[in-house]
Amino acid sequence: MRLGRLLPALAAASLTALLLCAAAWGDREKVHIVAADQALAKNALVRIADLGSPTGWSGGPTKPTPPTSFRCGSYVARQSDLVLTGNAAARWMHNGLEVDSESQVLQTENMVARDWQRTVAHAGVTDCLRKKFALGLPKGQKLVSFGSISFPRIGQLTAAYRGLVDVGSGKGAVRVLVDVVVFGAGRVELTLITTAPYYARVPVANAEARLAQIMVARAQPGAA
C-alpha cells in the first residue's frame, strides 16, 4: 500500500519510499500491466477540475512509484505473491498547496486485503513512519509531530496520517501539514497526499474527504 510524498522541498524523494519504511528490493510485487487496469488506475486520479477553479494550478500526470517492499526494522512484508496490473499518479500545485494522488490496481481484491494487513495494519507502523519521516527531512525543516488521524471511512479500507513540519526557524518558521490518506476500493489501492500551510487545516480536511470520495467512485470498473 503506497503512501505518497512529503513536501515540495522533497520533490526528488517519494514518500512511498519514505513513509512505507525503507525500500527493500528482495520481495517486490510482480508487475503485469493490463491495458484496462491501467486505464482504471489513471481514471481514479485527482483531476484539475476536482480542485475548483483551474486558475493558478499547475501539474498533471507524473511517473508513479515503482514497486518496493515494506521494511520496518527487521520486519519485511511479503510482496512477491501480489501482482500489479495498473499504476498511475498525478500531482497538482498552487501557491504552497500540493495535492498528490496515486492509484494501483492489483490482480484480485484478496491481494489488496493481504497487502493492507501486511503494511498499513502492521503493528508499530506509525512509529516506523514517524522515524522515516523525520529522517527524510532536509536541513532547515523540523518534524513537530507525526501520527494517525481520524478520517471518514472511504471504501473498504481507510487509514490517514498527518505530519507537522516547521520550515525555517524562529519567528520566520512556517508550519506545514502533510496529510497522507490511504484507502482501498475493490482491486484498487489509492493514496491521497496533501501538503499545505497548517492554518488551512480545516478547509484542507474538507477537501480531502471530498477528493477521496471522488477517487473511490472513479476506481469502480466502468466509472467515467
CSV table of C-alpha atoms in Angstrom, one decimal:
chain,number,residue,atom,x,y,z
A,1,MET,CA,0.0,0.0,0.0
A,2,ARG,CA,1.5,3.3,-1.1
A,3,LEU,CA,1.9,6.4,1.0
A,4,GLY,CA,2.9,9.4,-1.3
A,5,ARG,CA,5.1,12.4,-0.9
A,6,LEU,CA,6.4,14.8,1.8
A,7,LEU,CA,6.9,18.4,0.9
A,8,PRO,CA,7.6,20.4,-2.3
A,9,ALA,CA,11.1,20.8,-0.9
A,10,LEU,CA,11.4,17.0,-1.1
A,11,ALA,CA,10.5,17.0,-4.8
A,12,ALA,CA,13.0,14.3,-5.6
A,13,ALA,CA,12.0,11.9,-2.8
A,14,SER,CA,8.8,9.9,-2.8
A,15,LEU,CA,7.1,9.1,0.5
A,16,THR,CA,6.1,5.8,-1.0
A,17,ALA,CA,9.7,5.0,-0.2
A,18,LEU,CA,10.0,7.2,2.9
A,19,LEU,CA,6.6,6.6,4.6
A,20,LEU,CA,6.2,2.9,4.0
A,21,CYS,CA,9.6,2.5,5.6
A,22,ALA,CA,12.8,1.8,3.6
A,23,ALA,CA,12.6,0.2,0.2
A,24,ALA,CA,13.7,-3.4,0.2
A,25,TRP,CA,14.1,-4.9,-3.2
A,26,GLY,CA,14.1,-8.6,-2.2
A,27,ASP,CA,10.4,-9.2,-2.2
A,28,ARG,CA,8.7,-6.8,-4.6
A,29,GLU,CA,5.3,-7.4,-6.1
A,30,LYS,CA,5.2,-8.8,-9.7
A,31,VAL,CA,4.3,-6.3,-12.4
A,32,HIS,CA,1.9,-7.4,-15.2
A,33,ILE,CA,0.3,-4.3,-16.6
A,34,VAL,CA,-3.1,-4.8,-18.2
A,35,ALA,CA,-4.5,-2.1,-20.5
A,36,ALA,CA,-7.9,-2.0,-18.9
A,37,ASP,CA,-6.5,-1.9,-15.4
A,38,GLN,CA,-4.0,0.8,-16.4
A,39,ALA,CA,-6.9,2.9,-17.7
A,40,LEU,CA,-8.8,2.3,-14.4
A,41,ALA,CA,-5.7,3.5,-12.4
A,42,LYS,CA,-5.5,6.7,-14.5
A,43,ASN,CA,-9.2,7.3,-14.2
A,44,ALA,CA,-9.1,7.2,-10.4
A,45,LEU,CA,-6.7,10.1,-10.0
A,46,VAL,CA,-7.5,13.6,-8.9
A,47,ARG,CA,-8.1,15.9,-11.9
A,48,ILE,CA,-7.7,19.7,-12.1
A,49,ALA,CA,-11.5,20.1,-12.4
A,50,ASP,CA,-11.8,18.5,-9.0
A,51,LEU,CA,-9.9,21.3,-7.4
A,52,GLY,CA,-12.3,24.2,-8.2
A,53,SER,CA,-11.2,27.0,-10.4
A,54,PRO,CA,-8.2,25.9,-12.6
A,55,THR,CA,-6.6,29.3,-12.3
A,56,GLY,CA,-3.2,29.2,-10.6
A,57,TRP,CA,-2.9,25.4,-10.6
A,58,SER,CA,-0.1,23.6,-12.4
A,59,GLY,CA,0.8,19.9,-12.7
A,60,GLY,CA,-0.7,16.8,-14.2
A,61,PRO,CA,0.2,13.1,-14.6
A,62,THR,CA,3.5,12.1,-13.0
A,63,LYS,CA,5.6,8.9,-13.0
A,64,PRO,CA,4.1,6.5,-10.4
A,65,THR,CA,6.3,5.0,-7.7
A,66,PRO,CA,7.9,1.7,-8.7
A,67,PRO,CA,7.1,-1.4,-6.7
A,68,THR,CA,9.0,-1.7,-3.4
A,69,SER,CA,8.9,-3.9,-0.4
A,70,PHE,CA,7.7,-2.9,3.0
A,71,ARG,CA,10.5,-2.9,5.6
A,72,CYS,CA,10.1,-1.8,9.2
A,73,GLY,CA,13.1,-2.7,11.3
A,74,SER,CA,13.6,-6.5,10.9
A,75,TYR,CA,10.1,-7.0,9.5
A,76,VAL,CA,9.8,-7.3,5.7
A,77,ALA,CA,6.3,-7.8,4.4
A,78,ARG,CA,5.8,-10.4,1.8
A,79,GLN,CA,5.0,-8.8,-1.6
A,80,SER,CA,6.0,-11.4,-4.2
A,81,ASP,CA,2.6,-13.0,-4.2
A,82,LEU,CA,1.0,-9.7,-5.3
A,83,VAL,CA,0.6,-8.8,-9.0
A,84,LEU,CA,0.4,-5.1,-10.0
A,85,THR,CA,-1.8,-4.7,-13.1
A,86,GLY,CA,-2.2,-0.9,-13.2
A,87,ASN,CA,-0.3,2.1,-11.8
A,88,ALA,CA,-0.7,5.8,-12.2
A,89,ALA,CA,0.0,9.1,-10.4
A,90,ALA,CA,-0.8,12.9,-10.6
A,91,ARG,CA,0.4,16.0,-8.9
A,92,TRP,CA,-1.2,19.4,-8.7
A,93,MET,CA,0.4,22.6,-7.1
A,94,HIS,CA,-0.9,26.0,-6.3
A,95,ASN,CA,0.8,28.7,-4.1
A,96,GLY,CA,2.1,26.5,-1.3
A,97,LEU,CA,-0.5,23.8,-1.7
A,98,GLU,CA,0.2,20.4,-3.3
A,99,VAL,CA,-2.2,17.6,-4.0
A,100,ASP,CA,-0.8,14.2,-5.0
A,101,SER,CA,-2.8,11.2,-5.9
A,102,GLU,CA,-1.7,7.7,-6.8
A,103,SER,CA,-3.7,4.6,-7.7
A,104,GLN,CA,-2.5,1.0,-8.1
A,105,VAL,CA,-4.6,-1.9,-9.4
A,106,LEU,CA,-3.9,-5.4,-8.1
A,107,GLN,CA,-4.9,-8.6,-9.8
A,108,THR,CA,-7.5,-9.6,-7.1
A,109,GLU,CA,-9.4,-8.0,-4.2
A,110,ASN,CA,-7.8,-10.5,-1.9
A,111,MET,CA,-4.3,-9.2,-2.9
A,112,VAL,CA,-5.4,-5.7,-1.7
A,113,ALA,CA,-6.6,-7.1,1.6
A,114,ARG,CA,-3.3,-9.1,2.1
A,115,ASP,CA,-1.2,-6.1,1.2
A,116,TRP,CA,-3.1,-3.9,3.7
A,117,GLN,CA,-2.7,-6.4,6.6
A,118,ARG,CA,1.0,-6.7,5.9
A,119,THR,CA,1.7,-3.0,5.7
A,120,VAL,CA,-0.9,-0.4,6.9
A,121,ALA,CA,-2.3,-2.7,9.6
A,122,HIS,CA,1.1,-3.9,10.7
A,123,ALA,CA,1.8,-3.4,14.4
A,124,GLY,CA,4.2,-0.4,15.1
A,125,VAL,CA,3.7,1.0,11.6
A,126,THR,CA,3.0,4.6,12.9
A,127,ASP,CA,6.3,4.7,14.9
A,128,CYS,CA,8.1,3.4,11.9
A,129,LEU,CA,6.6,6.0,9.6
A,130,ARG,CA,7.4,8.8,12.1
A,131,LYS,CA,11.1,7.8,12.2
A,132,LYS,CA,11.3,7.6,8.4
A,133,PHE,CA,9.5,10.9,8.0
A,134,ALA,CA,12.0,12.7,10.4
A,135,LEU,CA,15.0,11.1,8.7
A,136,GLY,CA,13.8,12.2,5.2
A,137,LEU,CA,13.5,15.9,6.1
A,138,PRO,CA,16.2,18.2,4.6
A,139,LYS,CA,18.2,20.7,6.6
A,140,GLY,CA,16.1,23.6,7.9
A,141,GLN,CA,13.0,21.5,8.4
A,142,LYS,CA,12.0,20.1,11.7
A,143,LEU,CA,9.4,17.4,12.4
A,144,VAL,CA,6.9,18.6,15.1
A,145,SER,CA,4.7,15.6,15.1
A,146,PHE,CA,3.5,12.6,13.1
A,147,GLY,CA,0.6,10.2,13.8
A,148,SER,CA,-2.6,8.7,12.7
A,149,ILE,CA,-5.7,11.0,12.4
A,150,SER,CA,-9.4,10.3,12.1
A,151,PHE,CA,-10.8,10.3,8.6
A,152,PRO,CA,-14.2,9.4,7.1
A,153,ARG,CA,-14.3,5.7,6.1
A,154,ILE,CA,-13.8,5.7,2.4
A,155,GLY,CA,-14.1,2.4,0.6
A,156,GLN,CA,-13.5,-0.9,2.4
A,157,LEU,CA,-10.1,0.2,3.9
A,158,THR,CA,-9.1,3.6,5.1
A,159,ALA,CA,-6.2,5.0,7.1
A,160,ALA,CA,-4.9,8.5,7.5
A,161,TYR,CA,-1.7,10.2,8.9
A,162,ARG,CA,-0.6,13.7,9.5
A,163,GLY,CA,2.9,15.1,9.8
A,164,LEU,CA,3.5,18.6,11.0
A,165,VAL,CA,6.8,20.2,9.9
A,166,ASP,CA,8.3,23.6,10.8
A,167,VAL,CA,10.1,25.0,7.8
A,168,GLY,CA,12.7,27.6,8.8
A,169,SER,CA,13.4,28.7,12.4
A,170,GLY,CA,12.5,31.4,14.9
A,171,LYS,CA,9.8,33.9,14.0
A,172,GLY,CA,10.2,33.1,10.3
A,173,ALA,CA,9.3,29.5,10.7
A,174,VAL,CA,6.2,28.3,8.8
A,175,ARG,CA,4.3,25.3,10.0
A,176,VAL,CA,3.2,22.9,7.2
A,177,LEU,CA,1.0,19.9,7.3
A,178,VAL,CA,1.4,16.8,5.3
A,179,ASP,CA,-1.7,14.6,5.3
A,180,VAL,CA,-1.4,11.0,3.9
A,181,VAL,CA,-4.6,9.1,3.3
A,182,VAL,CA,-4.5,5.5,2.0
A,183,PHE,CA,-7.7,3.6,1.1
A,184,GLY,CA,-8.8,0.6,-0.8
A,185,ALA,CA,-11.7,0.0,-3.1
A,186,GLY,CA,-12.1,-3.4,-4.7
A,187,ARG,CA,-8.8,-4.2,-6.6
A,188,VAL,CA,-7.6,-0.6,-6.4
A,189,GLU,CA,-5.2,0.9,-3.8
A,190,LEU,CA,-5.5,4.7,-3.5
A,191,THR,CA,-3.3,7.3,-1.9
A,192,LEU,CA,-4.1,11.0,-1.5
A,193,ILE,CA,-1.4,13.3,-0.1
A,194,THR,CA,-1.9,17.0,0.7
A,195,THR,CA,0.8,19.4,1.6
A,196,ALA,CA,-0.5,22.8,2.9
A,197,PRO,CA,0.1,25.6,5.5
A,198,TYR,CA,-1.2,24.4,8.9
A,199,TYR,CA,-3.5,27.4,9.2
A,200,ALA,CA,-5.5,25.9,6.3
A,201,ARG,CA,-6.1,22.6,8.0
A,202,VAL,CA,-9.9,22.9,8.3
A,203,PRO,CA,-10.6,23.5,4.6
A,204,VAL,CA,-7.9,21.1,3.7
A,205,ALA,CA,-9.6,18.3,5.7
A,206,ASN,CA,-12.9,19.0,4.0
A,207,ALA,CA,-11.3,19.0,0.6
A,208,GLU,CA,-9.5,15.7,1.3
A,209,ALA,CA,-12.8,13.9,2.3
A,210,ARG,CA,-14.4,15.1,-0.9
A,211,LEU,CA,-11.5,14.2,-3.2
A,212,ALA,CA,-11.2,10.7,-1.6
A,213,GLN,CA,-14.8,10.0,-2.3
A,214,ILE,CA,-14.3,11.1,-5.9
A,215,MET,CA,-11.3,8.8,-6.3
A,216,VAL,CA,-13.2,5.8,-4.8
A,217,ALA,CA,-16.2,6.4,-7.2
A,218,ARG,CA,-13.8,6.5,-10.2
A,219,ALA,CA,-12.0,3.4,-9.0
A,220,GLN,CA,-15.0,1.3,-10.0
A,221,PRO,CA,-14.8,-0.5,-13.3
A,222,GLY,CA,-16.9,1.4,-15.9
A,223,ALA,CA,-16.8,4.7,-14.0
A,224,ALA,CA,-16.4,7.9,-16.0
